[in-house]
CSV table of C-alpha atoms and ligand atoms in Angstrom, one decimal:
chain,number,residue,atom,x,y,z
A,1,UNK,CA,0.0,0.0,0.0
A,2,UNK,CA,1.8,3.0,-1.1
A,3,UNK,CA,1.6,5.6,-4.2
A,4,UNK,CA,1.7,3.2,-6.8
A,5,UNK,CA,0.1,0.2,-4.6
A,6,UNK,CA,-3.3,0.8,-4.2
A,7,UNK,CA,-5.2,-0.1,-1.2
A,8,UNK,CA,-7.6,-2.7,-2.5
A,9,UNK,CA,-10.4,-2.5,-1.1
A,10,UNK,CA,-12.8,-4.6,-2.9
A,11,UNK,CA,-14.0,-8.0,-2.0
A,12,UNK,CA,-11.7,-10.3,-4.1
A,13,UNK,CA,-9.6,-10.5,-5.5
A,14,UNK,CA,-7.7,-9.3,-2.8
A,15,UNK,CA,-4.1,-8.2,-2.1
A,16,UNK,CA,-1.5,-10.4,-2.3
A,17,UNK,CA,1.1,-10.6,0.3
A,18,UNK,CA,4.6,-10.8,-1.0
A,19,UNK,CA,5.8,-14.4,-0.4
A,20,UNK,CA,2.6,-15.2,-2.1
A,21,UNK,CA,2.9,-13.0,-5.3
A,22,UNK,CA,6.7,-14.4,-5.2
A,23,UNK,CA,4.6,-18.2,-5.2
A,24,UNK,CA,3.0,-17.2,-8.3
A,25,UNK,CA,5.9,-16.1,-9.9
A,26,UNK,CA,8.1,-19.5,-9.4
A,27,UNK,CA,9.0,-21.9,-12.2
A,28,UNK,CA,6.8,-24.3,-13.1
A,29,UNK,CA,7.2,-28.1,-11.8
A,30,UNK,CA,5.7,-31.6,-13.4
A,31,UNK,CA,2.2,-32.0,-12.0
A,32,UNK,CA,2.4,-35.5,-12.3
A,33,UNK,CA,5.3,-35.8,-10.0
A,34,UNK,CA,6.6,-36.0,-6.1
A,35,UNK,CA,6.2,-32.1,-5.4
A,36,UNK,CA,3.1,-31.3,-7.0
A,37,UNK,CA,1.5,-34.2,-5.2
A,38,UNK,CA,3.3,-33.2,-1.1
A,39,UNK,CA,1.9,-29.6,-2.0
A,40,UNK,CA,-2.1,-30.8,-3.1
A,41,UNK,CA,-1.5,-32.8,0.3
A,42,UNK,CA,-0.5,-29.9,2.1
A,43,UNK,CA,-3.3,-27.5,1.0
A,44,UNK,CA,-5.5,-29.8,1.0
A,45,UNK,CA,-5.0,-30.5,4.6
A,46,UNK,CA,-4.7,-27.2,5.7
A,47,UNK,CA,-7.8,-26.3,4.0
A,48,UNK,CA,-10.1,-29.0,4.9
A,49,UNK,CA,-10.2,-27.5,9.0
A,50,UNK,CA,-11.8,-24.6,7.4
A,51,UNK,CA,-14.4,-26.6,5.5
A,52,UNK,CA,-14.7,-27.9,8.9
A,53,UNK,CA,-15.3,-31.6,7.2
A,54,UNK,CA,-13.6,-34.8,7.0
A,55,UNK,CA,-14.8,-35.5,3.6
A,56,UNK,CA,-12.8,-35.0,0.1
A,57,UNK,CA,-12.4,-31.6,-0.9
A,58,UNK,CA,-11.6,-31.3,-5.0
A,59,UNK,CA,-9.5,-28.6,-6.4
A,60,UNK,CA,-10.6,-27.3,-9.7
A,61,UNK,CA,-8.9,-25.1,-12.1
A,62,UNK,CA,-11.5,-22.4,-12.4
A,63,UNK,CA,-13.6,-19.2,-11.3
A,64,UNK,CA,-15.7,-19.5,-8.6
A,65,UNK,CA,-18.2,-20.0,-10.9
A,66,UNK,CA,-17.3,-22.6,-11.9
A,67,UNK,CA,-16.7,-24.5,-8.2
A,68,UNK,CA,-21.2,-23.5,-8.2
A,69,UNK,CA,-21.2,-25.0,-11.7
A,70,UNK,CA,-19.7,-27.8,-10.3
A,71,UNK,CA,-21.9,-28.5,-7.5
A,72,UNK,CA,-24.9,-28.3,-9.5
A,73,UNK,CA,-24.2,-30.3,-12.4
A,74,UNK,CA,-22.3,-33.4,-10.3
A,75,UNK,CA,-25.1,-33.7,-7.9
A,76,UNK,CA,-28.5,-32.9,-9.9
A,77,UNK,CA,-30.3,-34.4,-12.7
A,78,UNK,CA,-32.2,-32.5,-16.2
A,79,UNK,CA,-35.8,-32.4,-13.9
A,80,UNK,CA,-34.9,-32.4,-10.2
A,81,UNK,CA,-36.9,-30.1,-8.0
A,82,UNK,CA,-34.3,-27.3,-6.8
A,83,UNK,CA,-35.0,-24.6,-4.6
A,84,UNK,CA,-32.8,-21.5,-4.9
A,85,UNK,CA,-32.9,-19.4,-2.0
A,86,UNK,CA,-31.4,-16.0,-3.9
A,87,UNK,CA,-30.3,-13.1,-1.7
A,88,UNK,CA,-28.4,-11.0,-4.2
A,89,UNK,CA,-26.5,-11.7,-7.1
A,90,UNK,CA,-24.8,-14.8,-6.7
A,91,UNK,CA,-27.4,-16.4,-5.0
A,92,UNK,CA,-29.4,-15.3,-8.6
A,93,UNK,CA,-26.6,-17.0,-10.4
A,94,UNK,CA,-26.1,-20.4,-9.0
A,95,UNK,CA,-29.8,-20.8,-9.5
A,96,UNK,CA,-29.7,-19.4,-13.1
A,97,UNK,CA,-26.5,-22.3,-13.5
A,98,UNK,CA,-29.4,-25.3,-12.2
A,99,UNK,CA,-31.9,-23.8,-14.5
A,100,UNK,CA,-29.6,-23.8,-17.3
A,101,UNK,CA,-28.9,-27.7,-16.7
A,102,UNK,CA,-32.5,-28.0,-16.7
A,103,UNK,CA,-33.6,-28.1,-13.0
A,104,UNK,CA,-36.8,-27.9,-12.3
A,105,UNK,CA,-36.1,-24.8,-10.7
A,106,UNK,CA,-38.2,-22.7,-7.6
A,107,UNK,CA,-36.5,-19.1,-6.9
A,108,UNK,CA,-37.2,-18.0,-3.2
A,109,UNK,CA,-35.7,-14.2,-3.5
A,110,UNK,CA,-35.1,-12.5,-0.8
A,111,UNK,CA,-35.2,-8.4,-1.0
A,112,UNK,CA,-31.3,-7.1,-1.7
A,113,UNK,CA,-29.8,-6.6,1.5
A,114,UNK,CA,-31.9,-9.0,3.7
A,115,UNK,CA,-31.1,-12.4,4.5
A,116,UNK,CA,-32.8,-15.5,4.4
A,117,UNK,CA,-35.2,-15.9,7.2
A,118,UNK,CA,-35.3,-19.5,8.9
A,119,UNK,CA,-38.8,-19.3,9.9
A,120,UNK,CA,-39.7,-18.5,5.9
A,121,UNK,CA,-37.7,-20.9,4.7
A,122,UNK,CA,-39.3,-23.3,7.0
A,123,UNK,CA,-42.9,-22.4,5.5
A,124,UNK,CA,-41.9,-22.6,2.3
A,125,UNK,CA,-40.5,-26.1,2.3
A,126,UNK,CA,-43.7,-27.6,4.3
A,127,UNK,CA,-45.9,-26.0,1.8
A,128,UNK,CA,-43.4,-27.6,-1.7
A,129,UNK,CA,-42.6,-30.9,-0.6
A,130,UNK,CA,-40.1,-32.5,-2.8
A,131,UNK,CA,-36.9,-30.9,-3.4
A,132,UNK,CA,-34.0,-32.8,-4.2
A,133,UNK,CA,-31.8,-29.5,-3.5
A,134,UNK,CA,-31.4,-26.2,-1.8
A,135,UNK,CA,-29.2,-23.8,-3.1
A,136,UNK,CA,-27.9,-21.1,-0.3
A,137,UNK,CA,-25.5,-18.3,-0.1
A,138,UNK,CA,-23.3,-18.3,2.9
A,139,UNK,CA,-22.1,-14.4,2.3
A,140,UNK,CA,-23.5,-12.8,-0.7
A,141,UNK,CA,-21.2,-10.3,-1.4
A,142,UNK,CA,-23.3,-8.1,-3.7
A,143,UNK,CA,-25.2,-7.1,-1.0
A,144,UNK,CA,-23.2,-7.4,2.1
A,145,UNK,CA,-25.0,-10.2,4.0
A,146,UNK,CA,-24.2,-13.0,5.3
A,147,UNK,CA,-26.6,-15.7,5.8
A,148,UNK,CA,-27.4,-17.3,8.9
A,149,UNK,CA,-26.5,-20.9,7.1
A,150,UNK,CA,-26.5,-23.1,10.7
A,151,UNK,CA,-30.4,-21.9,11.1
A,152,UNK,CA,-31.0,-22.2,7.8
A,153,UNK,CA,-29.5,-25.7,7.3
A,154,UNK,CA,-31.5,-27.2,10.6
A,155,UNK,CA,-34.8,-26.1,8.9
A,156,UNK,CA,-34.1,-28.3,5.8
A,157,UNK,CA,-32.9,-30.8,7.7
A,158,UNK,CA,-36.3,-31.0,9.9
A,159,UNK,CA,-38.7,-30.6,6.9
A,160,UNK,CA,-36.8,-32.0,4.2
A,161,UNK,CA,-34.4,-34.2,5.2
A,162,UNK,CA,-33.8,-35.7,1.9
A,163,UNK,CA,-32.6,-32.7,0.2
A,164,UNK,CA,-29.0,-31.9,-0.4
A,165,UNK,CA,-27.9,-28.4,0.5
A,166,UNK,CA,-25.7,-26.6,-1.6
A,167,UNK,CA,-23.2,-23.4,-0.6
A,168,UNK,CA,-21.8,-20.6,-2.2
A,169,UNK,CA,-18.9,-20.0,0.4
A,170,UNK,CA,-17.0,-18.4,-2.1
A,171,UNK,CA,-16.3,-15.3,0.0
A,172,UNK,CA,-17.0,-16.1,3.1
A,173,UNK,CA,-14.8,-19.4,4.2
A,174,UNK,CA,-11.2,-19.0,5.4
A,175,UNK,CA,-12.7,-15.4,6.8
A,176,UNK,CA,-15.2,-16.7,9.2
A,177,UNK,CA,-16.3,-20.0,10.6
A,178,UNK,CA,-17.7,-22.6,8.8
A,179,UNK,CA,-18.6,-26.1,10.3
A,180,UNK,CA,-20.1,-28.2,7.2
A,181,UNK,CA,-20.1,-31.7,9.3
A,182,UNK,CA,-22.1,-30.5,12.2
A,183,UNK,CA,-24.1,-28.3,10.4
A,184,UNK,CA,-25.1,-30.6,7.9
A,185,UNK,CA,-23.9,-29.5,4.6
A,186,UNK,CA,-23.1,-31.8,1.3
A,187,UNK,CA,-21.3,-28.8,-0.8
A,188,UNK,CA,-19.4,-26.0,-0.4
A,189,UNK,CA,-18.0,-23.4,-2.8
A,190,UNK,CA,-15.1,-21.3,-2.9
A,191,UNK,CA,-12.5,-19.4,-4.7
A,192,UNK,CA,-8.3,-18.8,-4.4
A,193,UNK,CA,-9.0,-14.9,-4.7
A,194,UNK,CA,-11.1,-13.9,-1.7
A,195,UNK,CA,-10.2,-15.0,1.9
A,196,UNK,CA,-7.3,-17.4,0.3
A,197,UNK,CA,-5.0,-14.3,-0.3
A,198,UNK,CA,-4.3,-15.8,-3.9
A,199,UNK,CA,-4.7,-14.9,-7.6
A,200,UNK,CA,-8.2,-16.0,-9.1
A,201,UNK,CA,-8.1,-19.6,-10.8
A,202,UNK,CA,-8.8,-22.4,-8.5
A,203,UNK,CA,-12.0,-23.3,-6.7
A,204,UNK,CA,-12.5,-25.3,-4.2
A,205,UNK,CA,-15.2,-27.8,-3.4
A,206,UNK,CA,-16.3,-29.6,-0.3
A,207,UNK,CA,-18.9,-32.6,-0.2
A,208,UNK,CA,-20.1,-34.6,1.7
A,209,UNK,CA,-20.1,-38.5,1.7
A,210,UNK,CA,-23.9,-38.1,0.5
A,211,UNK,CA,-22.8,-35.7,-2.0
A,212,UNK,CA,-20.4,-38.4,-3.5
A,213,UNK,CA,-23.3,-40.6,-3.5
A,214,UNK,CA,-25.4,-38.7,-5.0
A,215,UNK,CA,-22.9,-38.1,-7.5
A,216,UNK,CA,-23.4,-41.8,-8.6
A,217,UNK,CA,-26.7,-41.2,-10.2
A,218,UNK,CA,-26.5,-37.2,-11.2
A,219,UNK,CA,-27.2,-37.1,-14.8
A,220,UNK,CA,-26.6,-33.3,-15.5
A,221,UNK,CA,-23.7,-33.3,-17.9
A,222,UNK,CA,-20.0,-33.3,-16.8
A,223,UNK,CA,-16.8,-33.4,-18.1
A,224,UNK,CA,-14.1,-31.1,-16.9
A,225,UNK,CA,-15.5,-30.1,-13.5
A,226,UNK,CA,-16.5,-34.1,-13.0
A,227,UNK,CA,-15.7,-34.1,-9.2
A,228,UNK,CA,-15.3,-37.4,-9.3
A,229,UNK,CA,-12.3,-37.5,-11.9
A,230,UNK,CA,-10.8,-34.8,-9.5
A,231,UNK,CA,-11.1,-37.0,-6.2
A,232,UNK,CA,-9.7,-40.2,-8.1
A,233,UNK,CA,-6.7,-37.9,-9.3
A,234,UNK,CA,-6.3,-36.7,-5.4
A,235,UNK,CA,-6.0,-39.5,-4.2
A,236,UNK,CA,-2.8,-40.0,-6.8
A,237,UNK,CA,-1.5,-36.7,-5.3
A,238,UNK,CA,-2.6,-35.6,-9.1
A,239,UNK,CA,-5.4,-33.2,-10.8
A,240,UNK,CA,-7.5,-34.8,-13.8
A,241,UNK,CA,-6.3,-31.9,-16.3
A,242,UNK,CA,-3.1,-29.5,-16.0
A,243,UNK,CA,-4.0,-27.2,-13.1
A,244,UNK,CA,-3.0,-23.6,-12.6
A,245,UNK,CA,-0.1,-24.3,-10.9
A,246,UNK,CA,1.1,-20.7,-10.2
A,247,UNK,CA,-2.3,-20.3,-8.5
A,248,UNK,CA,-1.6,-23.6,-6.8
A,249,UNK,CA,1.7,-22.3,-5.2
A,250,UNK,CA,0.1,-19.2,-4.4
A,251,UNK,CA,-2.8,-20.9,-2.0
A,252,UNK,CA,-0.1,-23.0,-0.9
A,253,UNK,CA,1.5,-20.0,0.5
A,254,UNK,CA,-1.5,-18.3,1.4
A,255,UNK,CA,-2.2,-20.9,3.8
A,256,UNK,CA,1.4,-21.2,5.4
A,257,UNK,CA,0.5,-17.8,6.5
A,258,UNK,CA,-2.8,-18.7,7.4
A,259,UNK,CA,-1.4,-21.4,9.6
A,260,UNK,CA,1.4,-19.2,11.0
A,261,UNK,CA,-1.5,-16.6,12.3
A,262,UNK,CA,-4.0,-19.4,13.4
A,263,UNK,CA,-8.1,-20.0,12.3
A,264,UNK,CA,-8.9,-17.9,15.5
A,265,UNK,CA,-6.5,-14.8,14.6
A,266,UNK,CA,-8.0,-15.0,11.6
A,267,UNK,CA,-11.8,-14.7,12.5
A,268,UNK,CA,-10.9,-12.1,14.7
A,269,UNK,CA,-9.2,-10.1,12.6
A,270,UNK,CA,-11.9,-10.0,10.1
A,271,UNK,CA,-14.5,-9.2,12.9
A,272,UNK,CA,-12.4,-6.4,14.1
A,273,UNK,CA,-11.5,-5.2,10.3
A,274,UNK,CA,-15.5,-5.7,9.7
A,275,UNK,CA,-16.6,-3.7,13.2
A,276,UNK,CA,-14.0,-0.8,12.2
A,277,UNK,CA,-15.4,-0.3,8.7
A,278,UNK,CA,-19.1,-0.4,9.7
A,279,UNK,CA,-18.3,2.2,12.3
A,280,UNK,CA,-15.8,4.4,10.2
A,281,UNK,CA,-19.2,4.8,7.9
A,282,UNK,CA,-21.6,5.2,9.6
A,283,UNK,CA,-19.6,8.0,11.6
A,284,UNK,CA,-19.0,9.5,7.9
A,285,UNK,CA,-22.6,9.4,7.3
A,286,UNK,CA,-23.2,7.0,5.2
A,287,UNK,CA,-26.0,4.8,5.9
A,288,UNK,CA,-25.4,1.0,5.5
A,289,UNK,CA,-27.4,-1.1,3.2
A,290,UNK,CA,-27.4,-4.4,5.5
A,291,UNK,CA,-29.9,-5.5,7.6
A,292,UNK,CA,-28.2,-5.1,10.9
A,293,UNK,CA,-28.6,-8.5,12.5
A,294,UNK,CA,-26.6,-10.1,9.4
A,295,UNK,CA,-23.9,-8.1,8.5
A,296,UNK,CA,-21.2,-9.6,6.2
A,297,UNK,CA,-17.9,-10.0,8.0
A,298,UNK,CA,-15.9,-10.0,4.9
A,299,UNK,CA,-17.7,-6.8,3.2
A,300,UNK,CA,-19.4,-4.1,4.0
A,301,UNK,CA,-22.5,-2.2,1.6
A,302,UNK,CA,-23.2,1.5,1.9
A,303,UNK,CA,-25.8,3.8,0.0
A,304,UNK,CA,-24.4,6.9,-2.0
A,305,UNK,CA,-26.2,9.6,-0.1
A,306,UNK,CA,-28.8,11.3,-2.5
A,307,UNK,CA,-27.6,13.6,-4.7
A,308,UNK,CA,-24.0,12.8,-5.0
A,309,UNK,CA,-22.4,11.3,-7.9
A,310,UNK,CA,-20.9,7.3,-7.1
A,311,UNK,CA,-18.3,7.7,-10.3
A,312,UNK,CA,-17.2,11.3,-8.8
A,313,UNK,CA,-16.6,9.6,-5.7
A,314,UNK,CA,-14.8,6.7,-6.2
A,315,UNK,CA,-12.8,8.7,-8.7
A,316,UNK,CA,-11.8,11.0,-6.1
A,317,UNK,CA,-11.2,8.1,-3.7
A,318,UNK,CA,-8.9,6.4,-6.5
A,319,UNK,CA,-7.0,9.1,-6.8
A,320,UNK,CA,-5.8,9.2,-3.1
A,321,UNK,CA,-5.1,5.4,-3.8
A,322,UNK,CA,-8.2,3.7,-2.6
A,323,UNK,CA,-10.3,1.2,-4.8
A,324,UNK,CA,-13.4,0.2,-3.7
A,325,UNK,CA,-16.3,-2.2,-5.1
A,326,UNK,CA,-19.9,-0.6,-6.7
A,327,UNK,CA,-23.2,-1.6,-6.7
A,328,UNK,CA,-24.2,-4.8,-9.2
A,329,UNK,CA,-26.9,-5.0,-11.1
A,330,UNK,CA,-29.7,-3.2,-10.0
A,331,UNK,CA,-27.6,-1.4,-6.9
A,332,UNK,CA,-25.8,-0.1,-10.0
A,333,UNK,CA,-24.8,3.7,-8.5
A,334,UNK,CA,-26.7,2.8,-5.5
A,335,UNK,CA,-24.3,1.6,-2.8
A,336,UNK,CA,-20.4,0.7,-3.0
A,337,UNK,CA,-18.7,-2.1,-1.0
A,338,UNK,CA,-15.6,-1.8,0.6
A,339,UNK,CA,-14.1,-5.7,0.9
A,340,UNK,CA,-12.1,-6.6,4.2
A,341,UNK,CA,-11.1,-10.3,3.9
A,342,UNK,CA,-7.9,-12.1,2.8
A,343,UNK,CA,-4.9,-10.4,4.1
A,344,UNK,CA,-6.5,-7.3,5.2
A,345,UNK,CA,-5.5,-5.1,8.2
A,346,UNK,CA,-6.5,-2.8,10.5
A,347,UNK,CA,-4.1,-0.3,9.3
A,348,UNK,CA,-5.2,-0.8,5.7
A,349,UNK,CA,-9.5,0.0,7.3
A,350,UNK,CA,-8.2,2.7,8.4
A,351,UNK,CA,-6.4,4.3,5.3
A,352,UNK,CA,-9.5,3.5,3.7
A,353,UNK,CA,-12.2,5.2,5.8
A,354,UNK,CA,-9.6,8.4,6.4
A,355,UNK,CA,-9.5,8.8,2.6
A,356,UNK,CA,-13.4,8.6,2.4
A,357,UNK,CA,-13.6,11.0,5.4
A,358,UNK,CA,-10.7,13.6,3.0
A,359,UNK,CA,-12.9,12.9,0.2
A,360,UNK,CA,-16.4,12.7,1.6
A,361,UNK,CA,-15.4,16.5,3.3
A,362,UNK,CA,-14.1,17.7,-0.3
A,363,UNK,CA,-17.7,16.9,-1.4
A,364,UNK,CA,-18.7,19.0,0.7
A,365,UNK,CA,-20.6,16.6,2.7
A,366,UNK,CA,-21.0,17.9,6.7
A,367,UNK,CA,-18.4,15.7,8.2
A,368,UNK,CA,-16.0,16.5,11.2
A,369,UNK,CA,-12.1,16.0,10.3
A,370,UNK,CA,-11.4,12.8,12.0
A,371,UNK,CA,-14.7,11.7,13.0
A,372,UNK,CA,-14.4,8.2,10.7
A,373,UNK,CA,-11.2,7.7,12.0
A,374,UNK,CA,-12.4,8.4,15.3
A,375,UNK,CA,-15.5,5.7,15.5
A,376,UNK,CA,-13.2,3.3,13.2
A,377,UNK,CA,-10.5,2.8,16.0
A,378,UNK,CA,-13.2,2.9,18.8
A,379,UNK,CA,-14.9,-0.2,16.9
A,380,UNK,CA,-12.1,-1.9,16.4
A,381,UNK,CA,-10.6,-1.4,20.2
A,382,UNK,CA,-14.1,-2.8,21.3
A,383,UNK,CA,-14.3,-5.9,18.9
A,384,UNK,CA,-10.2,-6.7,20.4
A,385,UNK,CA,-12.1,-5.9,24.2
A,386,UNK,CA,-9.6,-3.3,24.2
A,387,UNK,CA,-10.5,-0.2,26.9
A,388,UNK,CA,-8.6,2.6,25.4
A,389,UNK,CA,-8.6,4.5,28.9
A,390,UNK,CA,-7.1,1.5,30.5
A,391,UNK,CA,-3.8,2.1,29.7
A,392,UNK,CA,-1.3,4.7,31.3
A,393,UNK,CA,-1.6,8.1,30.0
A,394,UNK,CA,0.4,8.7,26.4
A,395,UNK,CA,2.5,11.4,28.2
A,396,UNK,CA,4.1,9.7,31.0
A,397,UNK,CA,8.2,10.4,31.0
A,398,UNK,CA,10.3,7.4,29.9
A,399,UNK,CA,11.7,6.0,33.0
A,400,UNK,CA,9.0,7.5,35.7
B,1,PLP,C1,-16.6,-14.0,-6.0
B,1,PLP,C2,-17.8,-14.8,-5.8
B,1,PLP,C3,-18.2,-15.9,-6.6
B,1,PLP,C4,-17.3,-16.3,-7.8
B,1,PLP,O1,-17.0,-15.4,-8.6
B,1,PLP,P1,-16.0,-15.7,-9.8
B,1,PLP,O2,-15.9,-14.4,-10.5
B,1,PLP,O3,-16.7,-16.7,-10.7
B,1,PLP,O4,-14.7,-16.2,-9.3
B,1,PLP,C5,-19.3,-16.6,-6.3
B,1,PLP,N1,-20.0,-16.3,-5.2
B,1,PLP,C6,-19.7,-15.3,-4.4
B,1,PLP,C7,-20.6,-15.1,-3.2
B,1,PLP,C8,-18.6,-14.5,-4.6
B,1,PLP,O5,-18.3,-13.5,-3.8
């Protein structure tokens, strides 16, 4: 982060650290031979806590998109009766992905910046009996929620315990926890660019051993992102098709600093990151487009106030070497997002909010110098139970 190093603040990709853009940049090795398959071990083991599952995980060389293409078309058959429970924009698309296979497909959508609620959800699959899948979003980062996906996944387990559920995780695991055993989950989704600290290119998928069986009799077609050609090649320490190894040593190293920090250090820091940013705008004015009760913890939404100009904005904010996120789709010039997940810091929040504080007063907006930074470190000291007037005073001589 510097004059020519942006802070990036969007949610994903995200910033490299340096040993991990210095992975990416190595010479390439034979993926059919002893090092490639001791480093798919290694991630794979050091991923799998955060899955929180003792089934196979596959590595796919692909978008995130494709990881959700994958669980849909390895699972479900042309016909199957799929529920997609759509919060935002990626919630929209994995259900557009089982439509386009031919799912028989029901859309629950939830209004933009809401989550799921259990207690609809729980009407809604007494009333349609029948599903072979749900399809949820575990942080839907187009609007800034994340779902409550423990509640969520008990209710389909009462009503409809035949029905696999299926999770976008894409930018919300390795940032906060996720416990797909105990809670019940058969897939799980997500990408090398967001809390894995790497370029885009690999996905990640999760399922569970009745995902694998399931996968027996799925007649969607498959051929590339056949899961089950990539947990035959894992077990040969191998990938069925030339991976994207430079993205491979880059997760690789991504999570021997993951490991070095610890899961907990992790979550906290991305609570703390989250708190900080939430505070830092709302101080600024800026009036969050989240339903309180389920912010994201990896990214936060706020609404351009009326009558200023989102391009004139974030132009202004680029300029002092800030990039946030806009709106998608329909939020279009409505809100912007400001990612904090991956290798994010504290220091980096607070760069960000000071420069929308500079920018937001240049605008002419009614804001008191410091005020963001003000609420931003308060936030922060209270998610790290920090009590700033704890301490001894600032001034005392060295040596008194
Ligand atoms: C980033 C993201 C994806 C995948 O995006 P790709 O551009 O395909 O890598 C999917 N779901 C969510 C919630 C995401 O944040």
């Amino acid at each position: 982060m510097n004059r020519f190093e942006p802070n990036l603040r969007i949610p994903g990709p995200t910033a490299l650290p340096p040993s991990v853009r210095e992975a990416g940049g190595r010479q390439m090795i034979n993926h059919r031979g002893p090092e490639f398959a001791a480093m798919l071990g290694r991630i794979l083991a050091r991923m799998k806590p955060y899955f929180g599952t003792t089934s196979d995980v596959a590595i796919l060389s692909c978008a995130g998109s494709g990881g959700l293409e994958a669980a849909v078309v390895n699972t479900l058959s042309p016909g199957d009766k799929v529920l997609g429970v759509s919060i935002g924009s990626f919630g929209d698309r994995i259900a557009r992905i089982a439509q386009v296979y031919g799912a028989n497909l029901t859309k629950l959508s939830i209004d933009w910046g809401r989550a799921a609620d259990p207690d609809a959800l729980r009407e809604h699959l007494v009333e349609h009996p029948g599903y072979k899948a749900v399809l949820l979003t575990h942080n839907e980062t187009s609007t800034a929620v994340m779902n409550p996906i423990a509640e969520l996944a008990a209710v389909i387990h009462d009503v409809q315990p035949d029905a696999l559920i299926i999770v976008d995780s894409v930018s919300g695991l390795g940032a906060v926890p996720f416990e797909m055993d105990a809670w019940g989950i058969d897939v799980v989704v997500t990408g090398s660019q967001k809390a894995w600290m790497a370029a885009p290119g690999l996905a990640m998928v999760a399922a569970s051993e009745r995902a694998w069986a399931a996968m027996e009799t799925a007649t969607m077609p498959r051929f590339y992102l056949d899961l089950r050609k990539h947990r035959e090649s894992h077990a040969l320490g191998q990938t069925p098709w030339t991976p994207a190894i430079a993205v491979v040593y880059q997760v690789d190293a991504g999570l021997e600093l993951m490991e070095a920090e610890g899961a907990a250090a992790i979550f906290a820091r991305h609570e703390t990151c989250a708190a900080a940013t939430r505070a830092g705008l709302e101080a600024l004015g800026f009036e969050l487009f989240a339903d309180p009760a389920h912010y994201s913890r990896t990214v936060t939404a706020a609404r351009v106030p009326a009558g200023f100009d989102w391009k004139a904005i974030n132009a202004a904010v680029k300029g002092e070497g800030v990039v946030l996120a806009g709106g998608q789709g329909p939020l279009t010039g409505q809100i912007f997002r400001l990612g904090h997940l991956g290798s994010v810091t504290l220091g980096e929040i607070l760069d960000a909010i000071g420069v929308l504080e500079q920018v937001s007063i240049r605008f002419e907006r009614r804001v008191e110098p410091g005020a963001g930074i003000a609420a931003a470190q308060s936030a922060a000291l209270e998610s790290m139970s920090i009590r700033p007037s704890a301490g001894r005073p600032a001034t005392v001589a060295t040596g008194a």
